[in-house]
Short mmCIF file of C-alpha atoms and ligand atoms in Angstrom, two decimals:
data_model
loop_
_atom_site.label_atom_id
_atom_site.label_comp_id
_atom_site.label_asym_id
_atom_site.label_seq_id
_atom_site.Cartn_x
_atom_site.Cartn_y
_atom_site.Cartn_z
CA MET Q 176 -16.62 14.79 31.39
CA LYS Q 177 -18.44 17.05 28.76
CA LYS Q 178 -22.00 16.17 27.52
CA ARG Q 179 -22.59 14.85 24.05
CA GLU Q 180 -23.79 17.96 22.59
CA ASP Q 181 -20.98 19.78 23.54
CA HIS Q 182 -18.73 17.85 20.93
CA LEU Q 183 -20.51 19.81 18.22
CA LYS Q 184 -18.64 23.05 18.99
CA ASP Q 185 -15.29 21.54 19.95
CA THR Q 186 -12.73 21.28 17.02
CA SER Q 187 -10.29 19.18 19.22
CA TYR Q 188 -10.40 15.40 18.47
CA THR Q 189 -8.53 12.29 19.58
CA LEU Q 190 -7.13 10.81 16.41
CA PHE Q 191 -7.77 7.08 16.08
CA LEU Q 192 -5.33 5.41 13.63
CA GLY Q 193 -5.99 1.79 13.68
CA CYS Q 194 -3.83 -0.83 12.25
CA THR Q 195 -3.39 0.26 8.54
CA VAL Q 196 -2.79 3.83 8.56
CA PRO Q 197 0.59 4.01 10.39
CA VAL Q 198 1.95 0.94 8.55
CA ARG Q 199 0.58 1.32 5.04
CA ALA Q 200 -0.86 4.80 4.76
CA LEU Q 201 1.49 7.06 6.43
CA ASN Q 202 1.11 9.62 3.75
CA TYR Q 203 -2.65 9.78 4.63
CA GLU Q 204 -1.82 10.72 8.18
CA ILE Q 205 1.06 13.07 7.28
CA ALA Q 206 -1.60 14.89 5.03
CA ALA Q 207 -4.48 14.78 7.32
CA ARG Q 208 -2.52 16.19 10.08
CA LYS Q 209 -1.23 18.97 7.86
CA VAL Q 210 -4.76 20.18 6.61
CA ALA Q 211 -6.15 19.84 10.06
CA GLY Q 212 -3.79 22.27 11.28
CA ALA Q 213 -4.45 24.62 8.47
CA LEU Q 214 -8.16 24.49 9.25
CA ASP Q 215 -7.83 24.89 13.29
CA ILE Q 216 -8.49 21.35 14.01
CA ARG Q 217 -6.64 20.09 16.97
CA PHE Q 218 -5.52 16.22 17.05
CA HIS Q 219 -4.62 14.51 20.32
CA ASP Q 220 -2.93 11.13 20.35
CA ILE Q 221 -3.27 8.05 22.48
CA PRO Q 222 -0.46 5.81 21.87
CA ASP Q 223 -2.23 2.86 23.61
CA PHE Q 224 -4.92 2.52 21.26
CA SER Q 225 -5.12 -0.80 19.46
CA CYS Q 226 -7.10 -2.32 16.67
CA CYS Q 227 -10.83 -1.31 16.54
CA GLY Q 228 -11.91 -4.79 16.81
CA TYR Q 229 -13.42 -5.13 13.42
CA PRO Q 230 -11.69 -8.25 12.53
CA ILE Q 231 -12.60 -10.17 15.85
CA LYS Q 232 -16.41 -9.50 15.11
CA SER Q 233 -16.84 -12.44 12.92
CA ILE Q 234 -15.23 -14.72 15.63
CA SER Q 235 -17.07 -13.35 18.55
CA HIS Q 236 -19.35 -10.34 19.01
CA HIS Q 237 -18.48 -9.92 22.57
CA ALA Q 238 -14.77 -9.93 22.04
CA TYR Q 239 -15.33 -7.15 19.28
CA LEU Q 240 -17.33 -5.06 21.70
CA LEU Q 241 -14.75 -5.42 24.42
CA MET Q 242 -11.96 -4.08 22.11
CA ALA Q 243 -13.95 -1.51 20.64
CA ALA Q 244 -15.15 -0.37 24.25
CA ARG Q 245 -11.42 -0.45 25.42
CA ASN Q 246 -10.62 2.16 22.82
CA LEU Q 247 -13.48 4.32 23.57
CA ALA Q 248 -12.97 4.11 27.34
CA LEU Q 249 -9.29 5.40 26.75
CA ALA Q 250 -10.87 8.15 24.31
CA GLU Q 251 -13.45 9.02 26.92
CA ALA Q 252 -10.80 9.54 29.60
CA LYS Q 253 -9.25 11.96 27.38
CA GLY Q 254 -12.46 13.92 27.06
CA HIS Q 255 -12.52 14.52 23.04
CA SER Q 256 -14.55 12.92 20.31
CA VAL Q 257 -12.78 10.31 18.20
CA CYS Q 258 -11.78 11.06 14.72
CA THR Q 259 -10.83 8.25 12.59
CA LEU Q 260 -9.26 8.23 9.20
CA CYS Q 261 -9.83 4.57 8.31
CA SER Q 262 -13.76 4.05 7.31
CA SER Q 263 -13.69 0.59 8.74
CA CYS Q 264 -12.60 1.83 12.06
CA GLY Q 265 -14.91 4.29 12.25
CA GLY Q 266 -17.73 2.16 11.22
CA SER Q 267 -16.87 -0.65 13.73
CA LEU Q 268 -16.20 1.78 16.61
CA ALA Q 269 -19.19 3.79 15.67
CA GLU Q 270 -21.38 0.62 15.52
CA ALA Q 271 -20.26 -0.63 18.95
CA ASN Q 272 -20.47 2.66 20.48
CA HIS Q 273 -24.15 2.80 19.01
CA GLU Q 274 -24.86 -0.64 20.78
CA LEU Q 275 -23.25 0.35 24.03
CA GLN Q 276 -24.95 3.79 24.21
CA GLU Q 277 -28.45 2.16 23.33
CA ASP Q 278 -28.48 -0.84 25.80
CA LYS Q 279 -27.45 -0.01 29.17
CA ASN Q 280 -27.45 -3.69 30.17
CA LEU Q 281 -25.05 -4.51 27.63
CA ARG Q 282 -22.95 -1.80 28.35
CA GLN Q 283 -22.99 -3.21 32.14
CA ARG Q 284 -21.92 -6.55 31.11
CA ILE Q 285 -19.14 -5.17 28.67
CA ASN Q 286 -17.82 -3.07 31.80
CA GLU Q 287 -17.78 -5.91 34.00
CA ASP Q 288 -15.02 -7.65 31.95
CA LEU Q 289 -13.51 -4.45 30.81
CA TYR Q 290 -12.96 -3.39 34.31
CA GLY Q 291 -12.25 -6.80 35.69
CA TRP Q 292 -9.77 -7.43 33.21
CA LEU Q 293 -8.25 -4.16 32.14
CA GLY Q 294 -9.42 -1.68 35.07
CA LEU Q 295 -11.34 0.09 32.24
CA ARG Q 296 -14.93 1.46 32.20
CA TYR Q 297 -16.86 3.03 29.31
CA GLU Q 298 -19.84 5.17 29.89
CA GLY Q 299 -20.94 5.88 26.57
CA GLU Q 300 -20.00 9.41 26.14
CA VAL Q 301 -17.95 9.51 23.05
CA GLN Q 302 -19.00 10.44 19.60
CA VAL Q 303 -16.89 8.70 16.79
CA LEU Q 304 -16.70 10.73 13.35
CA HIS Q 305 -14.77 10.07 10.09
CA PHE Q 306 -12.30 12.92 9.23
CA ALA Q 307 -14.11 13.58 6.15
CA ARG Q 308 -17.28 13.93 8.00
CA ILE Q 309 -15.73 16.53 10.43
CA LEU Q 310 -14.36 18.30 7.38
CA HIS Q 311 -17.85 18.39 5.62
CA ARG Q 312 -19.97 19.16 8.63
CA LYS Q 313 -17.98 21.10 10.91
CA ILE Q 314 -15.42 22.92 8.79
CA GLY Q 315 -17.76 23.11 5.79
CA ALA Q 316 -17.17 23.50 2.02
CA GLU Q 317 -17.25 27.27 2.29
CA LYS Q 318 -14.61 27.80 4.87
CA ILE Q 319 -12.46 25.36 2.82
CA GLY Q 320 -13.16 27.29 -0.11
CA GLY Q 321 -11.95 30.34 1.41
CA LYS Q 322 -8.46 29.14 2.07
CA ILE Q 323 -7.84 27.92 -1.60
CA ARG Q 324 -4.24 28.83 -2.61
CA ALA Q 325 -3.91 26.74 -6.03
CA ASP Q 326 -5.91 26.10 -9.14
CA LEU Q 327 -7.07 22.67 -9.47
CA SER Q 328 -10.07 23.46 -11.86
CA SER Q 329 -8.57 21.11 -14.63
CA LEU Q 330 -8.27 18.21 -12.56
CA ARG Q 331 -10.79 15.52 -13.04
CA VAL Q 332 -11.10 13.15 -10.21
CA ALA Q 333 -13.14 10.12 -9.33
CA PRO Q 334 -14.44 9.96 -5.44
CA HIS Q 335 -14.79 6.66 -3.84
CA TYR Q 336 -16.97 6.80 -0.86
CA GLY Q 337 -16.42 3.22 0.24
CA CYS Q 338 -19.02 1.46 2.45
CA HIS Q 339 -18.41 2.14 6.08
CA TYR Q 340 -18.28 5.89 5.80
CA THR Q 341 -22.02 5.93 5.16
CA LYS Q 342 -23.46 2.45 5.99
CA PRO Q 343 -25.21 1.25 8.18
CA SER Q 344 -26.81 4.82 8.06
CA ALA Q 345 -28.53 4.43 11.34
CA ILE Q 346 -25.15 4.22 13.32
CA HIS Q 347 -24.00 7.20 11.39
CA GLY Q 348 -27.02 9.32 12.64
CA ARG Q 349 -27.91 9.27 9.09
CA ALA Q 350 -25.64 11.79 8.19
CA GLU Q 351 -26.69 11.23 4.49
CA ASP Q 352 -28.28 8.96 1.99
CA PRO Q 353 -26.22 6.15 1.53
CA GLU Q 354 -27.68 5.46 -1.80
CA ASP Q 355 -26.82 8.94 -2.97
CA PRO Q 356 -23.84 10.48 -0.80
CA LYS Q 357 -22.82 14.00 -1.68
CA SER Q 358 -20.30 15.02 1.09
CA LEU Q 359 -17.12 13.76 -0.88
CA ASP Q 360 -18.13 15.20 -4.06
CA GLU Q 361 -18.76 18.47 -2.14
CA LEU Q 362 -15.52 18.22 -0.51
CA ILE Q 363 -13.73 17.59 -3.89
CA ARG Q 364 -15.45 20.50 -5.50
CA ALA Q 365 -14.56 22.81 -2.56
CA THR Q 366 -10.81 22.08 -3.54
CA GLY Q 367 -11.61 23.57 -7.00
CA ALA Q 368 -11.24 20.10 -8.88
CA GLN Q 369 -14.12 18.46 -10.74
CA SER Q 370 -15.80 15.48 -9.16
CA LEU Q 371 -16.83 12.73 -11.65
CA SER Q 372 -19.54 10.50 -11.97
CA TYR Q 373 -19.04 7.12 -13.07
CA GLU Q 374 -20.73 3.54 -13.21
CA ASP Q 375 -21.14 1.77 -10.00
CA LYS Q 376 -19.90 4.83 -7.98
CA LEU Q 377 -20.78 3.23 -4.76
CA SER Q 378 -19.72 -0.04 -5.07
CA CYS Q 379 -17.53 -1.78 -2.59
CA CYS Q 380 -13.73 -2.25 -3.25
CA GLY Q 381 -13.61 -5.65 -2.01
CA GLY Q 382 -11.24 -5.16 0.94
CA GLY Q 383 -13.57 -7.06 3.29
CA VAL Q 384 -13.05 -10.36 1.39
CA LEU Q 385 -9.24 -9.85 0.54
CA ALA Q 386 -7.98 -12.26 3.44
CA PHE Q 387 -10.19 -15.02 2.34
CA ASP Q 388 -10.60 -14.92 -1.36
CA GLU Q 389 -8.06 -12.75 -3.05
CA GLN Q 390 -9.44 -13.48 -6.63
CA VAL Q 391 -12.88 -12.27 -5.51
CA ALA Q 392 -11.37 -9.26 -3.81
CA LEU Q 393 -9.45 -8.22 -7.12
CA GLY Q 394 -12.15 -8.75 -9.27
CA MET Q 395 -14.43 -6.29 -7.23
CA ALA Q 396 -11.59 -3.56 -7.21
CA GLN Q 397 -10.96 -4.15 -11.03
CA LYS Q 398 -14.49 -3.40 -11.90
CA LYS Q 399 -14.31 -0.03 -10.40
CA LEU Q 400 -10.82 0.76 -11.85
CA GLU Q 401 -12.47 -0.10 -15.12
CA HIS Q 402 -15.22 2.30 -14.63
CA ILE Q 403 -13.08 5.16 -13.38
CA HIS Q 404 -10.55 4.48 -16.32
CA ALA Q 405 -13.29 4.75 -18.81
CA ARG Q 406 -13.96 8.44 -17.67
CA GLN Q 407 -10.50 9.25 -18.14
CA ALA Q 408 -10.01 10.39 -14.49
CA ASP Q 409 -6.72 11.94 -13.25
CA ALA Q 410 -6.93 10.12 -10.05
CA ILE Q 411 -9.45 8.18 -7.76
CA VAL Q 412 -9.76 10.08 -4.44
CA LEU Q 413 -10.54 8.12 -1.30
CA ILE Q 414 -10.84 8.39 2.34
CA CYS Q 415 -9.86 4.80 3.74
CA PRO Q 416 -6.71 3.25 3.93
CA PHE Q 417 -8.03 -0.23 3.30
CA CYS Q 418 -9.93 1.03 0.14
CA ASN Q 419 -6.42 2.36 -0.82
CA VAL Q 420 -4.78 -1.27 -0.42
CA MET Q 421 -7.29 -2.42 -3.01
CA TYR Q 422 -6.98 0.24 -5.48
CA GLU Q 423 -3.35 1.37 -4.95
CA SER Q 424 -1.35 -1.29 -3.40
CA ASN Q 425 -3.10 -3.94 -5.54
CA GLN Q 426 -3.30 -1.97 -8.69
CA LYS Q 427 -0.11 -3.68 -10.35
CA LYS Q 428 -1.60 -7.23 -9.44
CA ILE Q 429 -4.74 -6.19 -10.89
CA GLU Q 430 -3.57 -5.18 -14.13
CA LYS Q 431 -1.54 -8.33 -14.25
CA VAL Q 432 -4.42 -10.62 -13.74
CA PHE Q 433 -7.06 -8.97 -15.83
CA GLN Q 434 -4.47 -7.94 -18.44
CA LYS Q 435 -5.16 -4.34 -18.21
CA GLU Q 436 -3.44 -1.03 -17.87
CA TYR Q 437 -4.76 1.57 -15.53
CA LYS Q 438 -1.83 3.43 -14.00
CA LEU Q 439 -4.63 5.40 -11.95
CA PRO Q 440 -3.04 7.58 -9.38
CA VAL Q 441 -4.84 7.24 -5.95
CA LEU Q 442 -5.10 10.14 -3.78
CA PHE Q 443 -6.19 10.54 -0.11
CA TYR Q 444 -8.68 13.40 0.03
CA PRO Q 445 -6.54 15.31 2.52
CA GLN Q 446 -3.73 15.17 0.01
CA LEU Q 447 -6.08 16.74 -2.56
CA LEU Q 448 -7.09 19.18 -0.17
CA GLY Q 449 -3.53 19.93 0.93
CA LEU Q 450 -2.49 20.67 -2.65
CA ALA Q 451 -5.34 23.22 -2.94
CA LEU Q 452 -4.30 24.78 0.32
CA GLY Q 453 -1.01 25.33 -1.12
CA PHE Q 454 1.04 22.94 0.57
CA GLU Q 455 4.13 21.37 -1.08
CA PRO Q 456 3.90 17.69 -2.36
CA ASP Q 457 6.34 16.77 0.09
CA GLU Q 458 4.48 17.97 2.91
CA LEU Q 459 1.52 15.92 2.18
CA GLY Q 460 3.53 12.64 1.81
CA LEU Q 461 2.98 12.51 -1.92
CA LYS Q 462 6.38 10.78 -2.35
CA MET Q 463 4.91 7.74 -0.75
CA ASN Q 464 2.15 7.32 -3.18
CA ARG Q 465 2.76 4.30 -5.28
CA ILE Q 466 1.50 5.40 -8.59
CA ARG Q 467 3.08 8.20 -9.96
CA THR Q 468 1.15 11.50 -9.55
CA THR Q 469 3.64 13.69 -11.94
CA ASP Q 470 1.04 13.97 -14.59
CA LEU Q 471 -1.66 15.28 -12.45
CA MET Q 472 0.54 17.67 -10.63
CA LYS Q 473 1.35 19.45 -13.80
CA LYS Q 474 -2.26 20.30 -14.14
CA ILE Q 475 -2.14 22.21 -10.69
CA VAL Q 476 -1.52 25.93 -11.05
CA ARG Q 477 0.00 27.47 -7.98
CA ARG Q 478 -0.96 31.01 -7.07
CA PRO Q 479 1.77 33.15 -6.05
CA ALA Q 480 1.38 33.88 -2.22
CA MET T 324 -31.23 -34.38 -2.45
CA ILE T 325 -31.76 -33.22 1.07
CA TYR T 326 -32.58 -35.81 3.76
CA SER T 327 -34.61 -34.67 6.66
CA LYS T 328 -32.37 -36.55 9.23
CA GLU T 329 -29.72 -34.09 7.98
CA LEU T 330 -31.64 -31.15 8.84
CA ASP T 331 -31.78 -29.30 12.01
CA SER T 332 -34.82 -27.37 12.72
CA ASN T 333 -33.16 -25.66 15.70
CA PHE T 334 -30.60 -24.03 13.71
CA LYS T 335 -32.66 -21.01 12.90
CA LEU T 336 -33.45 -20.55 16.67
CA LEU T 337 -29.69 -20.91 17.46
CA ILE T 338 -29.07 -18.24 15.00
CA ALA T 339 -31.63 -15.90 16.29
CA LYS T 340 -30.41 -15.99 19.86
CA GLU T 341 -26.87 -14.80 18.54
CA PRO T 342 -26.21 -11.02 18.24
CA GLY T 343 -27.05 -9.78 14.80
CA GLY T 344 -28.86 -12.97 13.99
CA GLU T 345 -32.24 -11.71 15.55
CA ASN T 346 -34.12 -11.05 12.47
CA ILE T 347 -33.36 -14.19 10.40
CA LYS T 348 -36.92 -15.54 10.55
CA ARG T 349 -38.16 -12.30 8.78
CA CYS T 350 -36.65 -13.08 5.62
CA PHE T 351 -39.15 -13.87 2.88
CA SER T 352 -36.74 -14.70 0.38
CA CYS T 353 -37.30 -11.72 -2.06
CA GLY T 354 -33.77 -11.72 -3.23
CA THR T 355 -33.05 -7.88 -3.03
CA CYS T 356 -29.93 -8.83 -0.95
CA THR T 357 -28.28 -11.04 -3.75
CA ALA T 358 -29.32 -8.74 -6.58
CA GLY T 359 -27.44 -5.79 -5.30
CA CYS T 360 -24.68 -7.64 -3.75
CA PRO T 361 -21.23 -6.66 -5.20
CA VAL T 362 -19.35 -9.94 -4.25
CA ARG T 363 -22.04 -11.81 -5.93
CA GLU T 364 -21.37 -9.77 -9.13
CA VAL T 365 -18.04 -11.34 -9.42
CA THR T 366 -18.66 -14.94 -7.90
CA ASP T 367 -21.55 -17.26 -8.07
CA ARG T 368 -20.14 -19.16 -4.86
CA TYR T 369 -21.80 -16.27 -2.84
CA ASN T 370 -25.65 -15.91 -2.54
CA PRO T 371 -26.65 -14.24 0.76
CA ARG T 372 -30.49 -15.23 -0.28
CA LYS T 373 -29.63 -18.75 -0.43
CA ILE T 374 -27.55 -18.92 2.52
CA ILE T 375 -30.47 -17.56 4.55
CA ARG T 376 -32.75 -20.30 2.81
CA MET T 377 -30.28 -22.95 3.63
CA ALA T 378 -30.16 -21.63 7.38
CA LEU T 379 -33.89 -21.50 7.58
CA LEU T 380 -34.22 -25.11 6.31
CA GLY T 381 -31.86 -26.21 9.01
CA MET T 382 -28.88 -27.14 6.98
CA LYS T 383 -26.50 -26.45 9.68
CA LYS T 384 -23.49 -28.43 8.71
CA GLU T 385 -23.45 -27.34 5.17
CA VAL T 386 -23.63 -23.76 6.22
CA LEU T 387 -21.32 -23.70 9.12
CA SER T 388 -18.64 -25.58 7.39
CA SER T 389 -18.85 -23.61 4.13
CA GLN T 390 -16.32 -21.26 2.88
CA PHE T 391 -19.05 -18.95 1.37
CA ILE T 392 -20.14 -17.60 4.77
CA TRP T 393 -16.68 -15.85 4.90
CA LEU T 394 -17.23 -14.13 1.55
CA CYS T 395 -19.44 -11.21 2.74
CA SER T 396 -17.53 -8.17 2.46
CA SER T 397 -19.72 -6.29 4.86
CA CYS T 398 -20.44 -3.43 2.55
CA TYR T 399 -23.82 -3.14 4.15
CA THR T 400 -25.56 -2.38 0.75
CA CYS T 401 -28.05 -5.13 1.32
CA TYR T 402 -28.32 -3.94 4.95
CA GLU T 403 -29.93 -0.74 3.85
CA ARG T 404 -32.15 -2.26 1.18
CA CYS T 405 -33.57 -5.43 2.91
CA PRO T 406 -37.32 -4.67 3.17
CA GLN T 407 -37.54 -7.02 6.20
CA ASP T 408 -34.50 -5.55 8.15
CA VAL T 409 -32.77 -8.90 8.28
CA ARG T 410 -29.37 -7.13 8.56
CA ILE T 411 -27.73 -9.50 6.45
CA PRO T 412 -23.86 -8.73 7.38
CA GLU T 413 -24.66 -8.93 10.93
CA LEU T 414 -26.39 -12.15 10.38
CA MET T 415 -23.51 -13.47 8.53
CA ASN T 416 -21.37 -12.58 11.48
CA ALA T 417 -23.68 -14.43 13.96
CA ILE T 418 -23.46 -17.44 11.86
CA LYS T 419 -19.71 -17.03 11.65
CA ASN T 420 -19.54 -16.54 15.43
CA ILE T 421 -21.43 -20.06 15.69
CA ALA T 422 -19.01 -21.68 13.27
CA VAL T 423 -16.20 -20.70 15.08
CA ARG T 424 -17.79 -22.10 18.39
CA GLU T 425 -18.14 -25.55 16.47
CA GLY T 426 -14.75 -25.46 15.40
CA TYR T 427 -14.79 -24.04 11.90
CA MET T 428 -12.44 -21.29 11.97
CA PRO T 429 -10.86 -20.66 8.59
CA PRO T 430 -6.91 -20.21 8.73
CA ALA T 431 -7.14 -16.38 7.77
CA MET T 432 -9.08 -15.90 10.96
CA LYS T 433 -6.34 -17.74 12.92
CA VAL T 434 -3.67 -15.69 11.65
CA GLN T 435 -5.47 -12.61 12.44
CA ILE T 436 -5.82 -13.81 15.84
CA GLU T 437 -2.40 -14.32 16.14
CA LEU T 438 -1.43 -10.80 14.96
CA LEU T 439 -3.97 -9.27 17.40
CA SER T 440 -2.69 -10.99 20.23
CA SER T 441 0.95 -10.36 19.76
CA HIS T 442 0.61 -6.74 18.57
CA GLY T 443 -2.81 -5.63 19.49
CA ARG T 444 -3.10 -4.72 15.88
CA LEU T 445 -3.45 -6.42 12.51
CA LEU T 446 -0.09 -5.01 11.39
CA GLU T 447 3.14 -4.63 13.46
CA VAL T 448 4.51 -1.08 14.25
CA THR T 449 8.26 -1.94 14.18
CA GLU T 450 11.12 0.52 14.90
CA PHE T 451 11.25 0.87 11.27
CA GLU T 452 7.69 2.52 11.03
CA ASN T 453 8.41 4.72 14.25
CA ASP T 454 11.81 5.91 12.77
CA LYS T 455 9.81 6.91 9.49
CA ARG T 456 7.20 8.53 11.89
CA LYS T 457 9.98 10.35 13.66
CA GLU T 458 11.57 11.69 10.14
CA SER T 459 7.96 12.86 9.13
CA GLY T 460 7.32 14.52 12.41
CA LEU T 461 4.55 12.10 13.62
CA PRO T 462 4.11 11.24 17.31
CA LEU T 463 5.63 7.92 17.97
CA PHE T 464 3.47 4.76 18.10
CA GLN T 465 3.43 2.33 20.94
CA GLY T 466 4.78 -1.18 19.72
CA ARG T 467 2.38 -3.23 21.07
CA THR T 468 -0.56 -3.54 23.67
CA GLU T 469 -0.97 -6.56 26.12
CA ASP T 470 -4.73 -5.75 26.79
CA VAL T 471 -5.85 -7.27 23.35
CA LYS T 472 -4.15 -10.40 24.15
CA ARG T 473 -5.80 -10.37 27.62
CA ILE T 474 -9.05 -10.17 26.24
CA LEU T 475 -8.48 -12.85 23.68
CA LYS T 476 -7.09 -14.96 26.28
CA GLU T 477 -9.76 -14.61 28.89
CA LEU T 478 -12.42 -15.36 26.03
CA GLY T 479 -10.38 -18.55 25.13
CA PHE T 480 -9.39 -17.47 21.55
CA TYR T 481 -5.70 -17.22 22.34
CA HIS T 482 -3.45 -19.63 24.07
CA GLU T 483 -0.20 -19.05 25.22
CA GLU T 484 2.33 -21.38 23.59
CA GLU T 485 3.60 -24.23 25.66
CA ARG T 486 7.40 -23.08 25.35
CA GLY T 487 6.69 -20.21 27.70
CA PRO T 488 7.95 -16.73 27.22
CA SER T 489 11.02 -16.24 25.19
S1 SF4 R 1232 -10.92 -1.32 10.96
FE1 SF4 R 1232 -9.14 -2.50 10.03
S2 SF4 R 1232 -7.36 -1.14 10.17
FE2 SF4 R 1232 -9.07 -0.07 11.57
S3 SF4 R 1232 -8.36 -0.63 13.45
FE3 SF4 R 1232 -9.70 -2.14 12.74
S4 SF4 R 1232 -8.70 -3.75 11.92
FE4 SF4 R 1232 -7.28 -2.07 12.12
S1 SF4 R 1233 -14.89 0.11 0.13
FE1 SF4 R 1233 -13.86 -1.65 1.10
S2 SF4 R 1233 -12.30 -1.03 2.48
FE2 SF4 R 1233 -13.43 0.67 1.88
S3 SF4 R 1233 -15.08 0.83 3.34
FE3 SF4 R 1233 -15.77 -0.46 1.75
S4 SF4 R 1233 -15.20 -2.57 2.43
FE4 SF4 R 1233 -14.09 -1.01 3.57
S1 SF4 R 1234 -33.32 -8.65 1.08
FE1 SF4 R 1234 -33.77 -9.43 3.01
S2 SF4 R 1234 -35.96 -10.42 2.85
FE2 SF4 R 1234 -34.95 -10.23 0.79
S3 SF4 R 1234 -34.07 -12.34 0.51
FE3 SF4 R 1234 -32.51 -10.72 1.50
S4 SF4 R 1234 -32.55 -11.19 3.54
FE4 SF4 R 1234 -34.34 -11.93 2.78
S1 SF4 R 1235 -23.00 -6.72 3.16
FE1 SF4 R 1235 -22.32 -8.71 2.15
S2 SF4 R 1235 -24.18 -9.71 1.43
FE2 SF4 R 1235 -24.64 -7.56 1.84
S3 SF4 R 1235 -24.49 -6.72 -0.26
FE3 SF4 R 1235 -22.55 -6.54 0.85
S4 SF4 R 1235 -21.19 -8.19 0.28
FE4 SF4 R 1235 -23.38 -8.78 -0.12
#
């Protein structure tokens, strides 16, 4: 088993897909794997991963830690850090990880059940990182900038950070200021596209309340769509399949409920990056994006190879 | 009108013993959480400062049986800003954990437990998904995992149906 520090140099990760990506955001996964390949990031898969445990947190903290620890134990046996595409998976795995790493007694108690019921044990050696964090920190805007094969400079896109990518900051090693994050803006600019500022840029999509009160959740998402619409953005760019459920899957419903028209394309960051790296839209799963991206595609100038 | 006989002064102690609820007594009701809460912005039915107030006052039944404790979106905005480190979303989870134990489980949660027990995930990966994955050159997914069911069963959240295995 490698020491925690060694993970810094490694560019091999175990990909944690969670529940939402494989069913509702295949395009995100396809694009993420494509750009990872182009940037020499290696993904390993564990087909036996389950839900991270996030939904169970409100029922039982113990059950949540067990589910998270089960996934972390599987990753630990494989020996790489965990990369998540979903911000919520990333947040909940990182949070459980933080608790289990800091509190030896807690880890022992969790391991008792984990071993007794499932024959697994977690020693606290895994690191959990979001794919965007890996791109920003380990690859870096400069290296990305050096590989750009298309001109995206006339694209104006609105970044949506979401919540669990930066907060709570303590469990993410205070990677950046949650009140003024910059990583996604920098990643967008690295592709050549313009990153827009807009009102309430950091506000939550409402995904966390969708199952309990749809009207409230849609209202929260609508506010952001309105603010981005006001800036005449070509697209919203995000890094979480659940944010995507709110802004893309539910956009039509929001338009209907609030009597508005947005038709705002939604791109996962790896799709934007993939276009800049010169991949074909089909290679990035763009066919699966529900809101048409044809207009924004016209603004991209491909450079001859 | 609040009658004191309906109040349970031990409620805050109960919460403080629950993981995530430890800092409830530190709240001095400044309202920073409510002021920046994105849920509060769209509905008056949710007000974190007030929920904490009610809990501190001992309004156990009102709080545990309420729907509003389930409205926190866990965005952690207030978590970062609270001057007293009350860790509100975790505190809400502590309250929800107690509510579930006392029999106030919302239907949406029952559905989620059911899904997690049968698929190990919130969304089922069927042959249809795996076919799409194959077409797109992605590694195949395991349809389900029994481990999650085992955890939920051992902890008493999932009960096998009477009918037995089909
Ligand atoms: S955060 Fe959501 S999508 Fe991710 S694994 Fe957990 S429940 Fe599933
Ligand atoms: S914006 Fe919504 S889905 Fe995205 S991380 Fe926040 S709560 Fe989760
Ligand atoms: S911000 Fe903290 S101290 Fe202020 S009311 Fe909210 S929980 Fe209490
Ligand atoms: S974490 Fe919950 S209470 Fe705090 S600001 Fe977000 S939605 Fe409101």
